[in-house]
Coordinates of C-alpha atoms in Angstrom, one line a residue:
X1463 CA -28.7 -104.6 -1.3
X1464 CA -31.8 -103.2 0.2
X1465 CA -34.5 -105.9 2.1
X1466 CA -31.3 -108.2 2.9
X1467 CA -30.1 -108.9 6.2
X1468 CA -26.7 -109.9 7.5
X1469 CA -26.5 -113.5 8.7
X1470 CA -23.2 -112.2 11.0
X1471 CA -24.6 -109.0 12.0
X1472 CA -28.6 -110.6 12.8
X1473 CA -25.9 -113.3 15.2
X1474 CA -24.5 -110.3 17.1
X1475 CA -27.6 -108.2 17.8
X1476 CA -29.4 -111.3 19.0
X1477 CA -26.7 -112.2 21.2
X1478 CA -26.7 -108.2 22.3
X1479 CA -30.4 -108.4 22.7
X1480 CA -30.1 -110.7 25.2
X1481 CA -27.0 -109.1 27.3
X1482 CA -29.0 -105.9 27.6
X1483 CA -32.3 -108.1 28.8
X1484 CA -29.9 -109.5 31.3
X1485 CA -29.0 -106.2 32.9
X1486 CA -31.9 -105.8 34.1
X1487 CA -31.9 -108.5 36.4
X1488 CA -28.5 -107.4 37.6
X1489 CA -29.7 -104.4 38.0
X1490 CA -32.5 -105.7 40.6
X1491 CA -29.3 -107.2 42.5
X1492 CA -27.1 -104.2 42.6
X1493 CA -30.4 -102.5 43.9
X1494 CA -31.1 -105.3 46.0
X1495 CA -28.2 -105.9 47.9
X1496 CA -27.7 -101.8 48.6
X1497 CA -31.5 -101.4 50.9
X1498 CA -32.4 -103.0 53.8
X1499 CA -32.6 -106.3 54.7
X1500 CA -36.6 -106.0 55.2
X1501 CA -37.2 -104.1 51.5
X1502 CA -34.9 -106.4 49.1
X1503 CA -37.7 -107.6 47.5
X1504 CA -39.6 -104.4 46.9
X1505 CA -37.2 -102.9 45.2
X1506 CA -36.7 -106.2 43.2
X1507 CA -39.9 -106.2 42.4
X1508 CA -39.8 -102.9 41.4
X1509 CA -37.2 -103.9 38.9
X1510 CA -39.0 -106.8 37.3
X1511 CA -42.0 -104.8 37.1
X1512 CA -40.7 -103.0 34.5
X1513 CA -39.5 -105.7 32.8
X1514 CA -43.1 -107.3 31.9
X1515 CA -44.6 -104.1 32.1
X1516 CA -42.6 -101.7 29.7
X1517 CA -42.0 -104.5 27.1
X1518 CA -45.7 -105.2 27.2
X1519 CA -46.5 -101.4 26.5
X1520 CA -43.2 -101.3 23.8
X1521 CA -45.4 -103.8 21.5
X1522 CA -48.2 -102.6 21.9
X1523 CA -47.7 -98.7 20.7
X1524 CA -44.3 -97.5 23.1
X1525 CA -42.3 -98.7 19.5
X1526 CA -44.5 -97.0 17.1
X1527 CA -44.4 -93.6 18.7
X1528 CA -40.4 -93.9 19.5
X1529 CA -40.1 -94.9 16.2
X1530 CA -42.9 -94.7 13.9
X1531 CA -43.7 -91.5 11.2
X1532 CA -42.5 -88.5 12.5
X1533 CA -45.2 -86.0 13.7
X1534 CA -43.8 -82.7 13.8
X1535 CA -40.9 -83.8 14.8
X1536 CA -42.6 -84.6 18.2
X1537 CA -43.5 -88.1 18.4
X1538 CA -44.1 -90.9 16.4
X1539 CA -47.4 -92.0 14.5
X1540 CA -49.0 -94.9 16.9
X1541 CA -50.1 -96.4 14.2
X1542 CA -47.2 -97.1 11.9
X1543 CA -46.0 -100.5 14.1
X1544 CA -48.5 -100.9 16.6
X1545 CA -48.3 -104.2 17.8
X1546 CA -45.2 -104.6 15.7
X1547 CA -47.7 -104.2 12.5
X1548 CA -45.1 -103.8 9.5
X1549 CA -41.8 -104.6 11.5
X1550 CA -40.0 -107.0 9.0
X1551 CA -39.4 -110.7 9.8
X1552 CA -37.3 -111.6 6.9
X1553 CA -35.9 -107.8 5.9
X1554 CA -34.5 -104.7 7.6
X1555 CA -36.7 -102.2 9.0
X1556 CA -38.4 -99.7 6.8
X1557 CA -41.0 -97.2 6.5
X1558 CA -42.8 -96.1 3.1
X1559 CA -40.1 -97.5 1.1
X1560 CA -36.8 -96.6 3.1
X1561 CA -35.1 -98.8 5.2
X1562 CA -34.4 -97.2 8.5
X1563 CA -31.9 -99.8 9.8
X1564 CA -30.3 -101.9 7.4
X1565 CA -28.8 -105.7 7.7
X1566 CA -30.8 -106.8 10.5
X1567 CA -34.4 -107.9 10.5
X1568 CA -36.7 -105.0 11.6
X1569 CA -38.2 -107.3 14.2
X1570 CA -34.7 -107.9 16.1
X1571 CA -34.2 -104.1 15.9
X1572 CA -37.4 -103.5 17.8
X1573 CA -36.8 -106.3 20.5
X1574 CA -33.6 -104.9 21.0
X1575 CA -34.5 -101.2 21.7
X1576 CA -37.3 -102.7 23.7
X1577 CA -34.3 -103.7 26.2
X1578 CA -33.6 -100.1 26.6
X1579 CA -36.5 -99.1 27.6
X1580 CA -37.1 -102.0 30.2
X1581 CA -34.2 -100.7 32.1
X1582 CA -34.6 -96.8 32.0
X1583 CA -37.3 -96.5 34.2
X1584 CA -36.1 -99.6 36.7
X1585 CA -33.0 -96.9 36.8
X1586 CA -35.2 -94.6 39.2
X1587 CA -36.1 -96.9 41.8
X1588 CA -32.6 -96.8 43.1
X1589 CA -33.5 -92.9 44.2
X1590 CA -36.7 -93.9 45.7
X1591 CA -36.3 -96.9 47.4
X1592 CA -38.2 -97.8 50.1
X1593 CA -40.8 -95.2 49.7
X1594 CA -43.3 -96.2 46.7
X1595 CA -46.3 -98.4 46.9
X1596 CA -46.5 -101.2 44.1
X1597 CA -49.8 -100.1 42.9
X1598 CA -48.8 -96.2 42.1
X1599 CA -45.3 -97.2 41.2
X1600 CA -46.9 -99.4 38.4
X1601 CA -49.3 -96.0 37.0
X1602 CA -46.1 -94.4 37.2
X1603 CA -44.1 -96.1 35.5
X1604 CA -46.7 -96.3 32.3
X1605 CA -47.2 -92.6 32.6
X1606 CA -43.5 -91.7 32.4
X1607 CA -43.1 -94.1 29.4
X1608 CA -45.7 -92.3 27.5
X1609 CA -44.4 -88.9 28.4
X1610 CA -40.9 -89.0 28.7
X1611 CA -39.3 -92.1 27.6
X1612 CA -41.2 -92.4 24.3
X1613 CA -41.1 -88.5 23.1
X1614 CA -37.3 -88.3 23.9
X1615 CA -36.1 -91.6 22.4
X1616 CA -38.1 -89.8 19.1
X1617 CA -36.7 -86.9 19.3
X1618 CA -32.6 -88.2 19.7
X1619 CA -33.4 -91.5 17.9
X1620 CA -36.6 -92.0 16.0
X1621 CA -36.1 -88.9 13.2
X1622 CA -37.3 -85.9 15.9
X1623 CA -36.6 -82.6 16.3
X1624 CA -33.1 -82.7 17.9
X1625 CA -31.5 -85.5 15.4
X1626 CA -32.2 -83.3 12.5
X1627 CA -30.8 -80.6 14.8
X1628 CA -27.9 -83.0 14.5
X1629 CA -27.6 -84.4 18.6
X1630 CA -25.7 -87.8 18.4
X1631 CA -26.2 -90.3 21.4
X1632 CA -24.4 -93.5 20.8
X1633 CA -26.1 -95.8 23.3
X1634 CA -28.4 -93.7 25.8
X1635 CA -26.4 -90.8 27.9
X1636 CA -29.5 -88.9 27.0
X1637 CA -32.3 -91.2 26.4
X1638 CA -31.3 -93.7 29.1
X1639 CA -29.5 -92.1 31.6
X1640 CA -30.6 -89.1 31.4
X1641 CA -34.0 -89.1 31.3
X1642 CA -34.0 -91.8 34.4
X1643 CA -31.7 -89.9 36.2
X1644 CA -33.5 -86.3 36.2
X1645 CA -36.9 -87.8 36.9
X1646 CA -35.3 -89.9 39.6
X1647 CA -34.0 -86.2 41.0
X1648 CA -37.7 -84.8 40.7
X1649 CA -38.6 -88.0 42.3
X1650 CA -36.9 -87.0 45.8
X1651 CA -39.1 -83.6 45.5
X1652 CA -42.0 -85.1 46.0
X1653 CA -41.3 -88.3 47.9
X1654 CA -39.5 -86.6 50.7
X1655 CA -36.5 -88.7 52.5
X1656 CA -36.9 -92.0 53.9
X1657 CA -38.1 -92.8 57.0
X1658 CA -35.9 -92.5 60.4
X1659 CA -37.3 -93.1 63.9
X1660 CA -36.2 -90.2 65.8
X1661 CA -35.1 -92.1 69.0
X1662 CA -32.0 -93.6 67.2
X1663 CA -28.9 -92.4 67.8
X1664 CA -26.5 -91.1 64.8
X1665 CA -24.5 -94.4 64.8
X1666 CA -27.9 -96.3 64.6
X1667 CA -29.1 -94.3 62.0
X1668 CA -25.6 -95.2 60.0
X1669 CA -25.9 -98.6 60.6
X1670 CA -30.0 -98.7 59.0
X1671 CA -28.5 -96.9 55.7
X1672 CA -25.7 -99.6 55.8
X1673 CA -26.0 -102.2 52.6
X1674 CA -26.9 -105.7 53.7
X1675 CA -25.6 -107.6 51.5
X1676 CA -22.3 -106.7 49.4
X1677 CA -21.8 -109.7 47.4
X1678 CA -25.7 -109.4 46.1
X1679 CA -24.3 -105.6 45.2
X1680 CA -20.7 -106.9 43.4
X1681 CA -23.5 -109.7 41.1
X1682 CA -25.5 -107.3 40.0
X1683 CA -22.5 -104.9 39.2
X1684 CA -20.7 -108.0 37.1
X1685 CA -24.0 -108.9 35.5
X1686 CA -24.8 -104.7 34.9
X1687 CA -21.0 -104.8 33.4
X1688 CA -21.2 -108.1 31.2
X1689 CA -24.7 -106.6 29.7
X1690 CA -22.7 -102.9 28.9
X1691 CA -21.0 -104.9 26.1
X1692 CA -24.0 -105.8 24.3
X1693 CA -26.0 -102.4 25.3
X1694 CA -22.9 -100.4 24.2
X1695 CA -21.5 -102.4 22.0
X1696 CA -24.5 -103.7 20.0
X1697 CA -25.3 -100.4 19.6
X1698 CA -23.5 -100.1 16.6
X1699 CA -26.1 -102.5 15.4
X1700 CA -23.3 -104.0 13.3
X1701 CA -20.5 -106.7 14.0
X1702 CA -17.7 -104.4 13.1
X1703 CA -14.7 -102.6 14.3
X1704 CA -17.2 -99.9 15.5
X1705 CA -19.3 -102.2 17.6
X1706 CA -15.1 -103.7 19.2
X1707 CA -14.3 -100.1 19.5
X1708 CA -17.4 -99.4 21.8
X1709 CA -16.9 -102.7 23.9
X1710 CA -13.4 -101.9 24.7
X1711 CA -14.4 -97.5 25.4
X1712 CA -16.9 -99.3 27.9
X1713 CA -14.4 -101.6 29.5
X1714 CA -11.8 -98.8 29.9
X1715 CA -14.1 -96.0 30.9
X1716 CA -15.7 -98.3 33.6
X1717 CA -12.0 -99.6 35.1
X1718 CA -10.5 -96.6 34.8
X1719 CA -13.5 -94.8 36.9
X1720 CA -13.5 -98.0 39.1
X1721 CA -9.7 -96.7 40.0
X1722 CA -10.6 -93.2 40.2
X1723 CA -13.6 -93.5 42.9
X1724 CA -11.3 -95.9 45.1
X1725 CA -8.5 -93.0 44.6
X1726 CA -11.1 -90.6 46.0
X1727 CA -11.9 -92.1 48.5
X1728 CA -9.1 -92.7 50.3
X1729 CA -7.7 -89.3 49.9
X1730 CA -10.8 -88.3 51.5
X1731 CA -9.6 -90.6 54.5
X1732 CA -12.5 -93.3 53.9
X1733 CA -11.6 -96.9 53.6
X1734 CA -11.9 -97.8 50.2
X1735 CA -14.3 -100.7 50.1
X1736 CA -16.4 -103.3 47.3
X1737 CA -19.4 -101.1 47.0
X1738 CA -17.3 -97.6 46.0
X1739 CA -15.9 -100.1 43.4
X1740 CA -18.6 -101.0 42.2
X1741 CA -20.7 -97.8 42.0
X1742 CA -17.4 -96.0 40.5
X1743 CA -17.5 -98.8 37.8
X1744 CA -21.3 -98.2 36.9
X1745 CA -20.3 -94.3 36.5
X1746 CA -17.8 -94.9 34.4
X1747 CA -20.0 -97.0 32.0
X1748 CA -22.7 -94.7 32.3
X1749 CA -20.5 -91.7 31.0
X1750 CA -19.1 -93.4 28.2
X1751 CA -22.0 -94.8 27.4
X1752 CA -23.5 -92.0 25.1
X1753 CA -19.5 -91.5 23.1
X1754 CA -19.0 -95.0 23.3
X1755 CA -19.0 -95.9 19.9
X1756 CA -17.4 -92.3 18.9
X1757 CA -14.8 -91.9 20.5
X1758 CA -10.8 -93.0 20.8
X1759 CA -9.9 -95.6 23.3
X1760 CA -7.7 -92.9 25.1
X1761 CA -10.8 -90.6 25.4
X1762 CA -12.6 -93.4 27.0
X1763 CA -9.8 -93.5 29.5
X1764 CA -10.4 -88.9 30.1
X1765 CA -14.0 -90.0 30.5
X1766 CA -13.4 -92.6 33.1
X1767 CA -11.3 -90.0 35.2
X1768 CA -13.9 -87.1 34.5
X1769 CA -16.7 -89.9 35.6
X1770 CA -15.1 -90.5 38.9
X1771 CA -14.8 -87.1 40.4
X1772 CA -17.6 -85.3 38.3
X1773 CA -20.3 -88.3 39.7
X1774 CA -18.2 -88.4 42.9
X1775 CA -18.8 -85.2 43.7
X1776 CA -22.7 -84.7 42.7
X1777 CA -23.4 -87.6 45.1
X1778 CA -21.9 -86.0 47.9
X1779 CA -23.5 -82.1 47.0
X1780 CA -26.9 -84.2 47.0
X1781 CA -26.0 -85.6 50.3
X1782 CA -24.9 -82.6 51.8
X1783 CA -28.0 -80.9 50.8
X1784 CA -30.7 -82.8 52.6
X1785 CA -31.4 -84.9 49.5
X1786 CA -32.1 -88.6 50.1
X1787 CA -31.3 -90.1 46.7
X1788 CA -31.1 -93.8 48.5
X1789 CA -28.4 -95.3 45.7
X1790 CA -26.9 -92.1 43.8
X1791 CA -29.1 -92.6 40.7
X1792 CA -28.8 -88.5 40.0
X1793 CA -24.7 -88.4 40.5
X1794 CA -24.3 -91.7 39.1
X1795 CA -26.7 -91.6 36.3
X1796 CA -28.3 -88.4 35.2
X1797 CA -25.0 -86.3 35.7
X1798 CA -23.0 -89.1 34.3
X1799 CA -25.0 -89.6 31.1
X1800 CA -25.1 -85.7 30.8
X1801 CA -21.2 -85.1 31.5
X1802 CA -20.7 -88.5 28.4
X1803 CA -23.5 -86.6 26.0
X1804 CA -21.6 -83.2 26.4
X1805 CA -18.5 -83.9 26.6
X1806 CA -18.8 -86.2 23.0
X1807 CA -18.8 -82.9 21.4
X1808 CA -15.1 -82.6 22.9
X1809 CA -13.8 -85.9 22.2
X1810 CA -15.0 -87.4 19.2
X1811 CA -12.9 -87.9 16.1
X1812 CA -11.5 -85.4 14.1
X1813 CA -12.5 -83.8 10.9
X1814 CA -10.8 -86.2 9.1
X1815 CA -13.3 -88.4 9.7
X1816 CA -16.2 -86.9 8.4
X1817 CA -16.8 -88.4 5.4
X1818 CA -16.5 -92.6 5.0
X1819 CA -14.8 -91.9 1.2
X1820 CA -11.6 -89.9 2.8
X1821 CA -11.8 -91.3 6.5
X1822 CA -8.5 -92.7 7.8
X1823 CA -8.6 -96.6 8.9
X1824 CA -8.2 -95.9 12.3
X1825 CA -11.3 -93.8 12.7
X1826 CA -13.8 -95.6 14.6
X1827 CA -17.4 -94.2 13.3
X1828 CA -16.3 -92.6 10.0
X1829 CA -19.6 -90.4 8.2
X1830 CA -21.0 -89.5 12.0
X1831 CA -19.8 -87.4 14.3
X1832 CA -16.6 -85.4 14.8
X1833 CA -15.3 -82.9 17.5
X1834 CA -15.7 -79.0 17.5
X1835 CA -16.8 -76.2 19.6
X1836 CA -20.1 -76.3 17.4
X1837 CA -21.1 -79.7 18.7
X1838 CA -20.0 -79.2 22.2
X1839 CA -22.4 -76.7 22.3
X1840 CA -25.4 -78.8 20.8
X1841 CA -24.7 -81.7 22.8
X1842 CA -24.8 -79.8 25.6
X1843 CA -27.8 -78.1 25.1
X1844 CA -30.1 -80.7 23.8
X1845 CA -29.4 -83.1 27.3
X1846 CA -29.8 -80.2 29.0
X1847 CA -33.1 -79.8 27.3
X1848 CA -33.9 -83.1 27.8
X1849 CA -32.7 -83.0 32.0
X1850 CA -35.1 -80.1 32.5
X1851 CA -38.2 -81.8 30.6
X1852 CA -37.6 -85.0 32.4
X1853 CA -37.5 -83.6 35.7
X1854 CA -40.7 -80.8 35.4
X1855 CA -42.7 -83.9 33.7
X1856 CA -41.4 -86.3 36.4
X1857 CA -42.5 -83.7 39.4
X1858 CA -46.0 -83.0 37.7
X1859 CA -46.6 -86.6 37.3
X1860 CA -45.8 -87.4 40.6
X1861 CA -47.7 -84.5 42.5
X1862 CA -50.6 -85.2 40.2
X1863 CA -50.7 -88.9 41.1
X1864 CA -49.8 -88.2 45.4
X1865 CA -53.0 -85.7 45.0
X1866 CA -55.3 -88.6 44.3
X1867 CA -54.1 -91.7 45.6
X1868 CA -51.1 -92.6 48.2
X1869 CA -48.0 -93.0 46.6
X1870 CA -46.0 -93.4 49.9
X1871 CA -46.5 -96.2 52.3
X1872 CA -46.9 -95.4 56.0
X1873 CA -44.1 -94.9 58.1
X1874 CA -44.8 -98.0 60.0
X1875 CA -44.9 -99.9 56.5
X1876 CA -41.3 -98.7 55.6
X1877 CA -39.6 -100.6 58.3
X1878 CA -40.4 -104.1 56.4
X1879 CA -42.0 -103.3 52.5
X1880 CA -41.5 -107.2 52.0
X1881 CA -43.8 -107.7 54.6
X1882 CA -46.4 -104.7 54.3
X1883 CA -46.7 -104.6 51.0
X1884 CA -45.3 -107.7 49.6
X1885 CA -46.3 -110.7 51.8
X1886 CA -42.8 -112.2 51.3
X1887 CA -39.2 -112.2 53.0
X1888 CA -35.9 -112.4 51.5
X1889 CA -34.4 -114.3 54.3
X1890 CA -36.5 -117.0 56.0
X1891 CA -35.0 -119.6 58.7
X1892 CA -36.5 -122.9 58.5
X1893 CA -36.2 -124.9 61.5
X1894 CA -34.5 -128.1 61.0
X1895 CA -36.2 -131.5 62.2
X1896 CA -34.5 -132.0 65.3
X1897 CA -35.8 -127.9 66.0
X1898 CA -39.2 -129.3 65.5
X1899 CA -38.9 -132.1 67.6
X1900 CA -37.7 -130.5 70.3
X1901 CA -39.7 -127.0 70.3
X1902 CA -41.7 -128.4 72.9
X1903 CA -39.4 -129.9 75.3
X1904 CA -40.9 -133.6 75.1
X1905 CA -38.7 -135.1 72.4
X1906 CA -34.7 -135.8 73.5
X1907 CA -32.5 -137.2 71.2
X1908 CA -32.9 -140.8 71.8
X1909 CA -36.4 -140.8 71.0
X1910 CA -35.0 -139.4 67.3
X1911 CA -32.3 -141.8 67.2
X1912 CA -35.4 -144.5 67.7
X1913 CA -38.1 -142.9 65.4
X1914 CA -35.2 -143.3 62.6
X1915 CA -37.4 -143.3 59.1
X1916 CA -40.4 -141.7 60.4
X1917 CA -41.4 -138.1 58.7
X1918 CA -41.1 -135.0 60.8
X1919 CA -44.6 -135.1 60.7
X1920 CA -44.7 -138.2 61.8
X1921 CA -42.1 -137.3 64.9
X1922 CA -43.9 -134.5 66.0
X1923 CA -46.5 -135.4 68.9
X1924 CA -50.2 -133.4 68.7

């Protein structure tokens, strides 16, 4: 019955709510452990910016104009749940009447896509890590939100242009991935490549571009992974068999491209290692990510191949062009998001599934989407749409802002961010008592042995 909600289904999404919050954070580890041992918690920072800053500017209007009264098609009125004005408590969400998303309350609906836009724009800093100040990073951020994020996620989501053209994105191949992913490539235009004292020799320079900390790299990846589930999977904004279906595409599609980048690499006579495990694992999500809920279980498996040597091999063109995307966000994220959104058009279910009266039980999204040529090519030209905006607005933005204020640091700030810019380290040795006692050469052990129960202040002579 209209204005009811779901006990079960309101369970689930608030328990997917919080797994997609929670990627975020994973995400600032995967980041973290990839850079430098001197720019961890820049690019950390950079990561929990976003997650005050972009909820902040989702309640306040970033909701209303992704999802409030179409205007043309364009955007959304700022006006119709500003500051979450008219988002149900205690009923679905609705608008004049109509309930937009039935059996959950309107409220959880807008918390939850509030998680997906935290994390798009923390997706970019991977590209540009270690060259963007705190304070430009933060206008950037709000300006892409306005003028990417929040138009697009209207346009594919919200009642825009392209869904009444008939686009379907499960879970974010084009709003997420894409968008992040294209700006991140517009990004490197402007930014240039990070920073590399010419006096060091080419096994130096391999060595600074080196991750420091793996195991910081496989968290994040596990945390990035467990969170899929409930971006991917509560996407279907239902406990059902399509919200199981899309779970299960995301654990195959990530294994399978897992596999597939450890394949490639040792054919191409690399040791396969942790790191190409987990990168190849956050393609193969990302891919499946927009067919998720969709698509067969033994498409997911195709898409996991395709992600591993379609991503695999735009990382290494982007290398081998002079293009210093620090962490792969382009390969990994904007082609992969772009190769899931098309290739949906391919692999979804058949025919038969079109209609929710006749559909057979084992189609997973009955009444949506089904393959044909048709939808191949509408798939692929709204992302593509949506890649080219992203990136021209990204670039524009970006010039506009590095013609007024610095949006690099110095070269002599890149070395050590954390320090420059930051004021803190990620790694601080503390000397231990007996260090203290004996930095000056006038303390020996017996004289601690005696001086048993004093404080180190104490112990330590003026």
């Amino acid at each position: 019955m209209a204005g009811t909600v779901d006990s079960g289904d309101t369970a689930f999404m608030f328990i997917s709510m919080a797994l997609v919050q929670f990627m975020t954070p994973g995400l600032a580890f995967f980041y973290g452990g990839l850079v430098r041992s001197t720019n961890v918690i820049a690019i950390m920072l950079q990561n929990y910016i976003s997650l005050g800053l972009v909820f902040a500017l989702w309640y306040v209007v970033l909701f209303s104009l992704s999802f409030g009264e179409s205007l043309g098609g364009v955007i959304g009125n700022p006006f119709t749940f500003g500051f979450f004005e008219n988002v149900a408590v205690r009923g679905p969400l609705e608008l004049h009447g109509n309930v937009l998303i039935p059996d959950i309350p309107g409220i959880l609906y807008a918390a939850y896509q509030g998680m997906f836009a935290v994390i798009t724009p923390a997706l970019m800093t991977g590209a540009f890590a270690d060259r963007f100040r705190v304070g430009p990073y933060l206008l950037f951020v709000t300006l892409w939100m306005f003028l990417i994020y929040g138009p697009v996620c209207h346009w594919v989501w919200g009642g825009g242009w392209m869904q009444k053209w008939g686009v379907w994105d499960f879970a974010g191949g084009i709003v997420v991935h894409a968008t992040s992913g294209f700006s991140a490539l517009a990004s490197l235009l402007v930014l240039g490549s990070r920073y590399t004292p010419k006096h060091l020799a080419d096994d130096e320079i391999e060595v600074r571009q080196q991750p420091h900390n793996v195991p910081f790299t496989a968290l994040g990846t596990a945390i990035l992974w467990f969170g899929w589930f409930g971006f991917n999977g509560g996407s279907a904004l239902a406990s059902n068999g399509t919200a199981v279906v899309a779970a299960l595409n995301s654990q195959i599609a990530g294994s399978v491209a897992m596999v597939g980048w450890l394949s490639i690499d040792y054919f191409m006579g690399k040791k396969p290692g942790l790191v190409s495990a987990c990168v190849g694992a956050v393609a193969g999500l990302a891919t499946v990510t927009p067919a998720a809920g969709f698509i067969q279980p033994w498409a997911a498996f195709l898409l996991g191949g395709i992600a591993s040597c379609v991503c695999y091999s735009c990382v290494e063109l982007l290398s081998r062009s002079g293009f210093d995307d620090a962490l792969d966000v382009w390969g990994v994220h904007g082609m992969g998001g772009f190769t899931g959104t098309a290739l949906l058009g391919l692999l979804a279910d058949s025919p038969l599934c079109g209609s929710v009266a006749t559909a057979e039980p084992w189609c997973v999204n009955p009444g949506t989407v089904t393959r044909s040529a048709s939808q191949f090519f509408l798939q692929l030209a709204c992302v593509s749409i949506v890649s080219v905006y992203s990136f021209c607005v990204a670039f524009i933005i970006l010039k506009l802002q590095d013609s007024f204020c610095q949006v690099r640091p110095r070269k002599s700030e890149e070395e050590n961010l954390d320090a420059t810019h930051i004021g803190e380290s990620a790694y601080v040795t503390h000397k231990s008592d007996q260090q203290l006692l004996s930095s000056d050469g006038s303390e020996d052990d017996s004289e601690v042995e005696k001086s048993d129960g004093l404080s180190a202040r104490q112990l330590v002579r003026p």
